[in-house]
Short mmCIF file of C-alpha atoms in Angstrom, two decimals:
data_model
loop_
_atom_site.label_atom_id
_atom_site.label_comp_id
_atom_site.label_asym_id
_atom_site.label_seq_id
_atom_site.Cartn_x
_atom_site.Cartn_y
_atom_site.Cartn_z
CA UNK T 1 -43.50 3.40 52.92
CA UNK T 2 -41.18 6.02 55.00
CA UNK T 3 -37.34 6.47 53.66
CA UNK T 4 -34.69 8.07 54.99
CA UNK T 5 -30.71 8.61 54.02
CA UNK T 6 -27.86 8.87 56.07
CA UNK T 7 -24.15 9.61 53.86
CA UNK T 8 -21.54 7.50 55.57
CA UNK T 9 -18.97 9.24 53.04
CA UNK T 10 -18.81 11.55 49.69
CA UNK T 11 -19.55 8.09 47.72
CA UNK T 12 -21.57 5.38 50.48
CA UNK T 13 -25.30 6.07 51.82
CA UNK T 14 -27.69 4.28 54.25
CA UNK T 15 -31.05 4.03 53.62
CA UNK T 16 -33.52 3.14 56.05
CA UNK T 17 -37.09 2.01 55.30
CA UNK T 18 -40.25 1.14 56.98
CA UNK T 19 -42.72 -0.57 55.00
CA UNK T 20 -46.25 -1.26 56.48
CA UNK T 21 -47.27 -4.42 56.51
CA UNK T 22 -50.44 -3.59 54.13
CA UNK T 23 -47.88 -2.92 51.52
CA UNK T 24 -46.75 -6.46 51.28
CA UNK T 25 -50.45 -8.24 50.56
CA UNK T 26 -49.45 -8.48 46.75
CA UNK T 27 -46.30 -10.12 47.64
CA UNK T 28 -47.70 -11.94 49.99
CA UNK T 29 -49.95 -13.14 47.60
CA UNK T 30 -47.71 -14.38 45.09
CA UNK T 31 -45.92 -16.23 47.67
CA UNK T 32 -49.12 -18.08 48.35
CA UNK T 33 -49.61 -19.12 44.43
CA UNK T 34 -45.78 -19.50 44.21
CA UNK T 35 -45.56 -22.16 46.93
CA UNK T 36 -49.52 -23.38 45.79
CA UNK T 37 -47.66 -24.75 43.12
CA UNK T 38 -44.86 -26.48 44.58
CA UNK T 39 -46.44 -28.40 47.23
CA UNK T 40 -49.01 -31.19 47.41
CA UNK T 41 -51.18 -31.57 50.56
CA UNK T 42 -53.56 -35.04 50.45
CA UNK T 43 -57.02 -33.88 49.73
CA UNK T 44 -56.96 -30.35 47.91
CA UNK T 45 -55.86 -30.15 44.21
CA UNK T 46 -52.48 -29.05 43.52
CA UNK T 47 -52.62 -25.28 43.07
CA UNK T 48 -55.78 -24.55 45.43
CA UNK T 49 -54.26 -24.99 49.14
CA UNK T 50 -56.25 -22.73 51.01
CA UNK T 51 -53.45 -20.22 52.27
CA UNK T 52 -54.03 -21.15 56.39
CA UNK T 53 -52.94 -25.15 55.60
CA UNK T 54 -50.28 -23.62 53.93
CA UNK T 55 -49.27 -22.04 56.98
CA UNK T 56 -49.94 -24.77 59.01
CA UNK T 57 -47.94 -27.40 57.01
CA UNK T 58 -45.29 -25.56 56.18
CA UNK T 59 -45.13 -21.98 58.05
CA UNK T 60 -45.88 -18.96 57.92
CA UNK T 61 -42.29 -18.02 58.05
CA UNK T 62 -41.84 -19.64 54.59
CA UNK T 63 -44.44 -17.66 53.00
CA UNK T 64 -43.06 -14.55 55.13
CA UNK T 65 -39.26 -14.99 53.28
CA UNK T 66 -40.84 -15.30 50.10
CA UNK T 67 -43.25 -12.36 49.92
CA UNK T 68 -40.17 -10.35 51.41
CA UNK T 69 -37.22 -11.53 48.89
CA UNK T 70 -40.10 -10.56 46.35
CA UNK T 71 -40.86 -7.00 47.63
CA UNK T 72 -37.38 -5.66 48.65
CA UNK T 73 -36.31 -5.31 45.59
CA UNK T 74 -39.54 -2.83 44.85
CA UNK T 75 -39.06 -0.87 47.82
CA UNK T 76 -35.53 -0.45 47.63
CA UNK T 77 -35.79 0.99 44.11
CA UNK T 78 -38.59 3.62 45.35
CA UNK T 79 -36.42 4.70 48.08
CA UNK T 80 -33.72 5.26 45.92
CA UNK T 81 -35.90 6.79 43.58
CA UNK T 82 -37.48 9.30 46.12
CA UNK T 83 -33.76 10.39 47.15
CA UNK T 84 -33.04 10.86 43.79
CA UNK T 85 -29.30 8.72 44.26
CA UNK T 86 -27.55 7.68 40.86
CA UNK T 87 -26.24 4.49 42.91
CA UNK T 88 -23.77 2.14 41.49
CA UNK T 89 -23.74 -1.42 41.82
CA UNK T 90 -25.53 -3.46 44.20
CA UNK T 91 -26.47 -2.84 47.60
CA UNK T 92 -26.32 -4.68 51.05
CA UNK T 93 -29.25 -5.14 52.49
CA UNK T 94 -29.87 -5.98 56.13
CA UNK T 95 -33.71 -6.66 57.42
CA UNK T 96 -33.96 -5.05 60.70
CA UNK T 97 -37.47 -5.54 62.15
CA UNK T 98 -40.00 -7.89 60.48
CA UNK T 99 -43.44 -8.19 62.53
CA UNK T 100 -46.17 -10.25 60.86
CA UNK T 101 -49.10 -8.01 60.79
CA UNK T 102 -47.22 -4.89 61.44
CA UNK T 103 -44.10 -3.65 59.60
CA UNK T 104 -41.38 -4.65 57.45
CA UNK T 105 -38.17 -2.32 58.28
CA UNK T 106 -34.65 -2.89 56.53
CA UNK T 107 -31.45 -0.88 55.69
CA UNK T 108 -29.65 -0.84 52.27
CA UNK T 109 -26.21 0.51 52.17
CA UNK T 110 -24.98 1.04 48.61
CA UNK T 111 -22.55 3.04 47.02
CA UNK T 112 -23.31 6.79 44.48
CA UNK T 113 -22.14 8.99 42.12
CA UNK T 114 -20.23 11.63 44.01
CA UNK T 115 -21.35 14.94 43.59
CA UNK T 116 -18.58 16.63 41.74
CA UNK T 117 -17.85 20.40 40.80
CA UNK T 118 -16.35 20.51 37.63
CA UNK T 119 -14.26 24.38 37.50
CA UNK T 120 -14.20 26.42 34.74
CA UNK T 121 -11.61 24.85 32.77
CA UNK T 122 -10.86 27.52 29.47
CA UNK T 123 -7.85 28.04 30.98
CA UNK T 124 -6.22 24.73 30.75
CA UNK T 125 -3.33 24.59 28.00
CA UNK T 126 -1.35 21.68 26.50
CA UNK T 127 2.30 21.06 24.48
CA UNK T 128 1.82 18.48 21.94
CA UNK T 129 4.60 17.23 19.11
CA UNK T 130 4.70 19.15 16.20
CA UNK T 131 4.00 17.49 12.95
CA UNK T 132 7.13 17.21 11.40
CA UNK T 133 7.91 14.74 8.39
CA UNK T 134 11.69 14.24 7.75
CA UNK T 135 13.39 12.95 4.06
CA UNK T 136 14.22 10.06 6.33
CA UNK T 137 10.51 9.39 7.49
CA UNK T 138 10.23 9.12 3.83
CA UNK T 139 12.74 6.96 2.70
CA UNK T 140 12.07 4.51 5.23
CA UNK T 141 8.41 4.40 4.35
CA UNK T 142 9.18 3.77 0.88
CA UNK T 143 11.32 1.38 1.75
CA UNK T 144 9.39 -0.75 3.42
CA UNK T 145 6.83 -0.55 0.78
CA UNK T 146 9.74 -1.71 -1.49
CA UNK T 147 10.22 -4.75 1.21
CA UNK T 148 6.77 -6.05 0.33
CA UNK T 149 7.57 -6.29 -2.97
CA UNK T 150 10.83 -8.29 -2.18
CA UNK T 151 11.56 -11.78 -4.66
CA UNK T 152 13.60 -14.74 -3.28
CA UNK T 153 15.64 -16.72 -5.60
CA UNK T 154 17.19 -19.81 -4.40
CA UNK T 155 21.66 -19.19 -4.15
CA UNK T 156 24.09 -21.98 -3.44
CA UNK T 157 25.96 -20.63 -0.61
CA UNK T 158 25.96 -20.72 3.26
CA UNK T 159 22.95 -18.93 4.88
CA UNK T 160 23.24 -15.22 5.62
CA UNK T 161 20.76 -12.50 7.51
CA UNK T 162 18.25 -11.36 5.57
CA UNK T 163 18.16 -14.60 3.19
CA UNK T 164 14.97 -16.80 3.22
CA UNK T 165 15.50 -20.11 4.35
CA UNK T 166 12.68 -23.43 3.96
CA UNK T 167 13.15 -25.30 6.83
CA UNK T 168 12.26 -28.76 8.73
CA UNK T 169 11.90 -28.75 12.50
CA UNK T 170 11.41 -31.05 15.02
CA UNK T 171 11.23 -30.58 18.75
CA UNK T 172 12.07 -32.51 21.88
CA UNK T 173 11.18 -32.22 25.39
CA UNK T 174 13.24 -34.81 27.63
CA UNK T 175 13.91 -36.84 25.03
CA UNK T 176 11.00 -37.25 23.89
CA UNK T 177 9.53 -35.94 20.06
CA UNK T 178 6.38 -34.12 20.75
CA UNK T 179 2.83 -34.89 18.99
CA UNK T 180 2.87 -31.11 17.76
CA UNK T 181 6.53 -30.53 17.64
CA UNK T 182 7.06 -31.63 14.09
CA UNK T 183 6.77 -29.21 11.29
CA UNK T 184 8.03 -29.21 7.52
CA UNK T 185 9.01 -26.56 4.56
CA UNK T 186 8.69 -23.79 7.45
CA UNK T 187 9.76 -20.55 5.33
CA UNK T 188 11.71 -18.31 7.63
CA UNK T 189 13.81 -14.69 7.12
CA UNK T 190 16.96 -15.17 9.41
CA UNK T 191 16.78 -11.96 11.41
CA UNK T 192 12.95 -11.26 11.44
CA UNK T 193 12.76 -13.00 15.26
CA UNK T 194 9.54 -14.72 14.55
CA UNK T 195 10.69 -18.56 15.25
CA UNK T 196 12.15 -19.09 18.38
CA UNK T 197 14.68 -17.83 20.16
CA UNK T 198 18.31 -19.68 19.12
CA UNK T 199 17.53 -20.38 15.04
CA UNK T 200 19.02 -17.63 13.61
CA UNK T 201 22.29 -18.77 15.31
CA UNK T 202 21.67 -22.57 13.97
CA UNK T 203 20.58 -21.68 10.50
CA UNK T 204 23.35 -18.92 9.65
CA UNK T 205 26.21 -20.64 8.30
CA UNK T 206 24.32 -24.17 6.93
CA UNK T 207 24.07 -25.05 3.07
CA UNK T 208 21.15 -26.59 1.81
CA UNK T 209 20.95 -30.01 3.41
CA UNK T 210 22.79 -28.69 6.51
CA UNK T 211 21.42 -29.46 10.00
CA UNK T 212 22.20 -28.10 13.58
CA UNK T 213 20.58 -28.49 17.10
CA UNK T 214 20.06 -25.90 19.59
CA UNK T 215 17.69 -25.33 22.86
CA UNK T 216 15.18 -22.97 22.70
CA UNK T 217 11.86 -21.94 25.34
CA UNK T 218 8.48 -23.11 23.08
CA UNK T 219 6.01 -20.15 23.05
CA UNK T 220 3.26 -22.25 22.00
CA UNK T 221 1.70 -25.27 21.73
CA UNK T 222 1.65 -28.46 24.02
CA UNK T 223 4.38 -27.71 25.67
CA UNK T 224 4.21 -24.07 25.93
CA UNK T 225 6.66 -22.85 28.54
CA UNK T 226 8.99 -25.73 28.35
CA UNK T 227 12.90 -26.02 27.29
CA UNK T 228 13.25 -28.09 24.43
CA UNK T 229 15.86 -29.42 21.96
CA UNK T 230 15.31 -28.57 18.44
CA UNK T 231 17.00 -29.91 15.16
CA UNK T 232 16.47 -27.44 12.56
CA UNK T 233 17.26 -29.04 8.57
CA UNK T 234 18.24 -26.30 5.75
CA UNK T 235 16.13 -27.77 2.89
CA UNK T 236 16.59 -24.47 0.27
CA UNK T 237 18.85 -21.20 0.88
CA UNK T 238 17.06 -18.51 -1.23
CA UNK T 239 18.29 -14.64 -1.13
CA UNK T 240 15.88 -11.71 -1.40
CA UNK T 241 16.02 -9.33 -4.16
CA UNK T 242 14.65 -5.79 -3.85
CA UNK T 243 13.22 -4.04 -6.69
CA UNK T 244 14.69 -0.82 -8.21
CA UNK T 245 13.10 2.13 -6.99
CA UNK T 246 12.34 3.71 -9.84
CA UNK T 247 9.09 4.61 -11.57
CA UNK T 248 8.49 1.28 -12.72
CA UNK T 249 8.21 0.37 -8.96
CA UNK T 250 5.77 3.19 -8.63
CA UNK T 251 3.57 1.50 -10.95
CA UNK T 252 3.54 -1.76 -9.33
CA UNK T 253 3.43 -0.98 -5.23
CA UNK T 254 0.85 2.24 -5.98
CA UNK T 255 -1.31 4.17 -8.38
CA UNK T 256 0.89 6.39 -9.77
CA UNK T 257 3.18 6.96 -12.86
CA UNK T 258 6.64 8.00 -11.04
CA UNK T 259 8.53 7.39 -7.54
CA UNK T 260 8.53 11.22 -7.20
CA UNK T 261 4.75 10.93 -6.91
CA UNK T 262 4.62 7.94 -5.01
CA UNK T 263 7.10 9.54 -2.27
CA UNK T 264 5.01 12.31 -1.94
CA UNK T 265 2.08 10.65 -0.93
CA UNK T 266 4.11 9.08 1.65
CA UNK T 267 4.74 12.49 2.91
CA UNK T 268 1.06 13.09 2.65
CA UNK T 269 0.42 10.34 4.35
CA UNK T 270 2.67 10.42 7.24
CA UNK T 271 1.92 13.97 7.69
CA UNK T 272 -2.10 12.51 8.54
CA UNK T 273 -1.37 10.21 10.93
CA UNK T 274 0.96 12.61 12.70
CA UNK T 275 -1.73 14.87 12.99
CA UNK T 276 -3.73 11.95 14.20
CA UNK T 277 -1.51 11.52 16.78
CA UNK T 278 -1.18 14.68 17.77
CA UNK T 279 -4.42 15.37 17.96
CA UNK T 280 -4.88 12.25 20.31
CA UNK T 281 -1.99 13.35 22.15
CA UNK T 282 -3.83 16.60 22.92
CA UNK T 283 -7.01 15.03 23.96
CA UNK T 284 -5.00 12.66 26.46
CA UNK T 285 -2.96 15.82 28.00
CA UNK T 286 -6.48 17.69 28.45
CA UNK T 287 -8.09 15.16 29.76
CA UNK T 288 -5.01 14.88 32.58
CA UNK T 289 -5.17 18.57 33.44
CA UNK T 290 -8.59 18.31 33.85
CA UNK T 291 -8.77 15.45 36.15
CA UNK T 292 -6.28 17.63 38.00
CA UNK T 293 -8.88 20.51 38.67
CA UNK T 294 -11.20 18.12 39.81
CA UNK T 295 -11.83 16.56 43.28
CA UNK T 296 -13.05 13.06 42.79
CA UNK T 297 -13.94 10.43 45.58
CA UNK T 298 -13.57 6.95 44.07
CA UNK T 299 -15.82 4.49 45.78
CA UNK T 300 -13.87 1.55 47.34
CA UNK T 301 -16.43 -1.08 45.86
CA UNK T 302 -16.48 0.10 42.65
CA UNK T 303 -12.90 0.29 42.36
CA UNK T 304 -12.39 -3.17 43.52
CA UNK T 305 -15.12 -4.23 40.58
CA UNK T 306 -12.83 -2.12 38.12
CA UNK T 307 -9.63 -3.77 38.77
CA UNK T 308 -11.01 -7.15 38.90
CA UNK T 309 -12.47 -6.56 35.46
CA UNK T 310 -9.28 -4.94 34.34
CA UNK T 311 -7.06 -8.28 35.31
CA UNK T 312 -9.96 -10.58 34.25
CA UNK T 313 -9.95 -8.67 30.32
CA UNK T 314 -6.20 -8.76 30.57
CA UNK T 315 -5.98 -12.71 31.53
CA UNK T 316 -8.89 -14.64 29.46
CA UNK T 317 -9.47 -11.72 26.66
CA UNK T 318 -5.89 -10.61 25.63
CA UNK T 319 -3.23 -12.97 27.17
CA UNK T 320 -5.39 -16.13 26.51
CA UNK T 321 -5.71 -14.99 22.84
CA UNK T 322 -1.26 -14.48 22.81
CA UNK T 323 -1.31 -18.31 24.56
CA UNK T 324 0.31 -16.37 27.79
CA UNK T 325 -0.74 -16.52 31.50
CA UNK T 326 -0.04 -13.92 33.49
CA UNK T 327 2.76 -15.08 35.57
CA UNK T 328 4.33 -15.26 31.72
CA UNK T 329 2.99 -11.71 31.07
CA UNK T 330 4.91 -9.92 33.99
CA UNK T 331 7.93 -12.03 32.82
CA UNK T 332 8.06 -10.73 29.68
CA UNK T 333 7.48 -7.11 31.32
CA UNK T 334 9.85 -7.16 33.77
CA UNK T 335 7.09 -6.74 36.83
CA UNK T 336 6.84 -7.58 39.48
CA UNK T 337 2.90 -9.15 40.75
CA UNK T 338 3.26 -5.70 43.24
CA UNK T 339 4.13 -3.60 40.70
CA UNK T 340 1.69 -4.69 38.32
CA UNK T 341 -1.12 -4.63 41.16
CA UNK T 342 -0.33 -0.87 41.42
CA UNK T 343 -0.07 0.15 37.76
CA UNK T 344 -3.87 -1.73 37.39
CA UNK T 345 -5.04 0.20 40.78
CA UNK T 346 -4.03 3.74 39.08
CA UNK T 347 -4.96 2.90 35.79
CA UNK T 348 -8.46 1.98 37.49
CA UNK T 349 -8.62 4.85 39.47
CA UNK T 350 -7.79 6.81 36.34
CA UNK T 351 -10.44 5.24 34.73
CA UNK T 352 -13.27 5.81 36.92
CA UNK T 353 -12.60 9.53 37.70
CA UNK T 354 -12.47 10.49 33.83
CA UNK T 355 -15.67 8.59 33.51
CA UNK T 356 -17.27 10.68 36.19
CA UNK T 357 -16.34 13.66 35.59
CA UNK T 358 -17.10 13.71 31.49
CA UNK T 359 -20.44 12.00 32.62
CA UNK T 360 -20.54 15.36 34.73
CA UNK T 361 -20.07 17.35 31.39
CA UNK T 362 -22.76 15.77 29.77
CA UNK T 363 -25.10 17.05 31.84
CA UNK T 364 -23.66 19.82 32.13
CA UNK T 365 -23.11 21.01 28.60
CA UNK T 366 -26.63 18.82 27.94
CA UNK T 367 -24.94 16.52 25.26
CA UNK T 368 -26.99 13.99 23.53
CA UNK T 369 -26.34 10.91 21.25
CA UNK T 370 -27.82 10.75 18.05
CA UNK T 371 -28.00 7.27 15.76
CA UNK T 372 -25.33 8.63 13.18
CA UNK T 373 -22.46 8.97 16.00
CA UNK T 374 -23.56 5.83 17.68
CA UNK T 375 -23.45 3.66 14.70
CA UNK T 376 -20.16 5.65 13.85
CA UNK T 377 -19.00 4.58 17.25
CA UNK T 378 -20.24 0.95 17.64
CA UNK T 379 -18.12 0.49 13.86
CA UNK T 380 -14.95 1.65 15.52
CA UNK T 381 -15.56 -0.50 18.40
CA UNK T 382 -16.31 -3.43 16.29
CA UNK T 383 -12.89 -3.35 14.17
CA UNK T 384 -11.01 -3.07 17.62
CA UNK T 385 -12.48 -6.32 18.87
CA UNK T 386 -11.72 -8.06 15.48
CA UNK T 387 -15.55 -8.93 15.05
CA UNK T 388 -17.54 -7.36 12.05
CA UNK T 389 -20.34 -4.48 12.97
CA UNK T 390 -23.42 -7.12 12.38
CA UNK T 391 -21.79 -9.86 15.35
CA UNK T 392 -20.77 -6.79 17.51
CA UNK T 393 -23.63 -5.13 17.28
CA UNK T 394 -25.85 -7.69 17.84
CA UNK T 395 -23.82 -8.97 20.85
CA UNK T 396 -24.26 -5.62 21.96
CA UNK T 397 -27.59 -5.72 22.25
CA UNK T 398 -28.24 -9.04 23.51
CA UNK T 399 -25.89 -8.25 26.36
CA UNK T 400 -27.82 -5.28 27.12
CA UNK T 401 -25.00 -2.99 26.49
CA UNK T 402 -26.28 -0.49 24.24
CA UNK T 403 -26.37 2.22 27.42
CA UNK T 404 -22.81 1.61 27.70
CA UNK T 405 -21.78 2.49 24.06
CA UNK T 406 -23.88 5.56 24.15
CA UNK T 407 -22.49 6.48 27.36
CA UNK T 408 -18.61 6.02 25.57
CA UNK T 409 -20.09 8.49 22.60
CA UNK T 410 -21.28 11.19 25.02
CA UNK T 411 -18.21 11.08 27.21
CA UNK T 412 -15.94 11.83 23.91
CA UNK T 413 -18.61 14.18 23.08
CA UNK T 414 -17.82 15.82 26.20
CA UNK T 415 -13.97 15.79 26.15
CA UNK T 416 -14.16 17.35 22.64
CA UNK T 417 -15.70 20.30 24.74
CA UNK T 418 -12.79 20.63 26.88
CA UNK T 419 -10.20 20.38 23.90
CA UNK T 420 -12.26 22.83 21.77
CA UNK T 421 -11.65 25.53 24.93
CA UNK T 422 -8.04 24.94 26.02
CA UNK T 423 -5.20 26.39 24.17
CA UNK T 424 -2.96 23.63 22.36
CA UNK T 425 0.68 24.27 21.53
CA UNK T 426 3.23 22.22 19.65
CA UNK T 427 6.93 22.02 20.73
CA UNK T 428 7.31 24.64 18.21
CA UNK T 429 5.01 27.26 19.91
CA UNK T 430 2.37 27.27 17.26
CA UNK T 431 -1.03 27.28 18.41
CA UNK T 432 -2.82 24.12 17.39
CA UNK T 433 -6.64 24.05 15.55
CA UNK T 434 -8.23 20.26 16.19
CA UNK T 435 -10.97 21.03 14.91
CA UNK T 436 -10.40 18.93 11.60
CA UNK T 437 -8.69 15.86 14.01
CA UNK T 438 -11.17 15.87 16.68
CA UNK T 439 -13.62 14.91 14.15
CA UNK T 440 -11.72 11.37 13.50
CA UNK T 441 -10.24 11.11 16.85
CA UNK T 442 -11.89 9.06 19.67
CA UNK T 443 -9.44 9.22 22.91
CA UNK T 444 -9.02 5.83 24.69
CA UNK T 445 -8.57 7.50 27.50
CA UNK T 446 -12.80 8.14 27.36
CA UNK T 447 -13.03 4.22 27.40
CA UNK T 448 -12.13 2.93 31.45
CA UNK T 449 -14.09 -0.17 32.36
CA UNK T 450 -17.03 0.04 30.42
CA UNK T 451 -15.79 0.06 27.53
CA UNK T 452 -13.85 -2.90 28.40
CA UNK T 453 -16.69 -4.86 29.84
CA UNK T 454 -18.27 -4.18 26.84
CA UNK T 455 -16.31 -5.77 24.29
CA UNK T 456 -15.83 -8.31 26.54
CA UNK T 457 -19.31 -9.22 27.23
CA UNK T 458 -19.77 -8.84 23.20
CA UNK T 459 -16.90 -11.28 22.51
CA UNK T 460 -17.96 -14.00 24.95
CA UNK T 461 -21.55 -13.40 23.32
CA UNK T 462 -20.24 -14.44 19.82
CA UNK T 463 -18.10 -17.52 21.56
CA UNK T 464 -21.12 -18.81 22.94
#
């Protein structure tokens, strides 16, 4: 077999091949047995058709497109093999020149890995928020500790925000009570938003026993979507009672004695996830400068595949899950279809560069995976889908994904190089050490499609 390969652009080869025709006999073979055992030809026993009836019944072209859909696939993946290309996806193949007896010549085009220069990058520096955690930080956590612990206790009075009210409701779409629009001793906090739209203007004001109607879009259910006319019944009007905050609160919301101590693990623990953030924050801003050194070509293909997957995960993975379509979605954002189309294009793009170039830095700075981080990795992934680690992992692996995940470890592996070398400041000035954070921090910004496709091949795994 002869190769050769012409670059039609930074990311898109042409490979031509010649393959003599001694190089097909073993396909050519199993084409033989293949069809041997499909056909029946009066007089021989199924599976021992001498190979020139076989021709003569049924062509030799048959056999021919066999033993060549058979061996392409082989000779394709030595060519690409002997040009050393890191192609992605699959390629199109066009037989040029097929002679029986004589040659087998075809072209593949397919796209590659760009060949990217990544600069020296110790110069790059970044302003992140300083961690600052206020009195008022404070007080508000507490307080909405102290909102957990709220009581109700039922009042004879008209219904005001923030009381509890129990609730009958029925719904109507053009006149007509639905099958699923009837539901009893609903327990709702006027002001919290989470019934429909329109009830906290029917309920405020009613007694226990009261009863109002108002029209309100359903956001779920058989008539999802829909205008509808919905009586709403006050059954109980109960007001919520905070608890003191004194130490006696301490020792019921926490594990310690006093509210002094209690408030200052808030602090504590505000102050962590601020330096969470901000140590995420940092990753994301060196990750953009980066990508700003760096020339890459996206290929057109692969970008296509990304956005598709991108709106697919979006439609039947996240809106499905909300009951929303995406016509809905963009509603509810304010978008336009063109405006989302472009937002998914540069998040793509986005997506695909930072994946080259920290796949770049892994061979560059020769990073490996070991089965601590990738375990460590694969748990984090898990609790983001909602799955435990046994069902995601094994999904993983029975969707042949495994490659993927380490590839996700190794690019953060490789981003923590980049942060480690730039200079971080907070709004402050001070100079920022992430060494502690970058140990806990993972950037999402490390996760484009793959990561995606991932979790998404993992979660229709465990649905099937």
């Amino acid at each position: 077999m002869k190769s050769a390969v012409e670059t039609l652009n930074p990311t898109r080869v042409r490979l031509t091949v010649e393959v003599p025709f001694e190089e097909l006999k073993d396909s050519l073979d199993a084409a033989y047995k293949k069809i041997n055992q499909q056909v029946t030809v009066k007089g021989f026993r199924k599976g021992k058709v001498p190979a020139r009836v076989i021709d003569q019944r049924f062509g030799r072209g048959a056999v021919l497109e066999e033993a060549v859909n058979d061996a392409l696939p082989k000779f394709y993946t030595d060519a690409v093999n002997e040009a050393e290309l890191s192609v992605l996806g699959q390629p199109e193949v066009d037989i040029t020149e097929l002679k029986d007896g004589e040659t087998l010549n075809f072209t593949a085009e397919v796209d590659i890995r760009p060949s990217i220069e990544i600069p020296d990058f110790s110069g790059i520096e970044v302003e992140v928020d300083a961690v600052e955690v206020t009195d008022e930080d404070v007080d508000k956590a507490v307080e909405e500790l102290r909102e957990r612990f709220a009581s109700t206790a039922p009042v004879e009075r008209a219904a005001e925000d923030g009381d509890v009210v129990t609730i009958d409701l029925q719904a109507k779409v053009d006149g007509e009570v639905l099958e699923d629009g009837v539901a009893d001793g609903v327990s709702y906090t006027i002001g919290s938003g989470e019934l429909l739209e329109g009830i906290d203007d029917a309920v405020k004001g009613l007694e226990a026993g009261g009863e109002a109607t108002f029209t309100s879009e359903l956001k779920g259910g058989s008539a999802a979507g829909k205008e509808a006319e919905v009586t709403v019944k006050v059954t109980q009007v109960a007001k919520r009672e905070l608890p003191e905050l004194d130490d006696e609160f301490a020792q019921l919301a926490s594990e310690f004695d006093t509210i002094e101590e209690l408030r200052a693990d808030s602090r504590k623990r505000l102050e962590n996830m601020k330096q969470y953030d901000q140590a995420t924050q940092a990753q994301e801003r060196v990750l953009e400068k980066l990508l700003d050194l760096v020339e890459v070509p996206v290929p057109e293909k692969l970008l296509e595949d990304e956005i598709n997957t991108r709106k697919h995960n979006l439609e039947h993975h996240q809106l499905g899950q909300m009951g929303l379509d995406l016509a809905k979605y963009l509603e509810i954002q304010g978008k336009s279809e063109e405006e989302f189309d472009a937002e998914t294009k540069e998040a793509a793009v986005k997506g695909i560069k930072t994946q080259f170039v920290l796949d770049e830095l892994v061979k560059q700075e020769k990073l490996n995976v070991n089965q601590e981080e990738l375990t460590e990795h694969l748990m984090r992934r898990a609790a983001s889908s909602g799955m435990s680690p046994d069902q995601f992992a094994q999904a993983v692996v029975e969707g042949g994904q495994v490659p993927l995940l380490v590839g996700e470890v190794a690019r953060g592996k490789a981003l923590a190089v980049v942060v480690e070398k730039a200079t971080v400041k907070d709004t402050n000035g001070e100079v920022i050490d992430l060494d502690d954070e970058e140990d806990e921090t993972e950037s999402a910004e490390t996760e484009s499609a793959e990561a995606e496709a991932t979790e998404a091949s993992a979660e229709e795994k465990t649905e099937g």
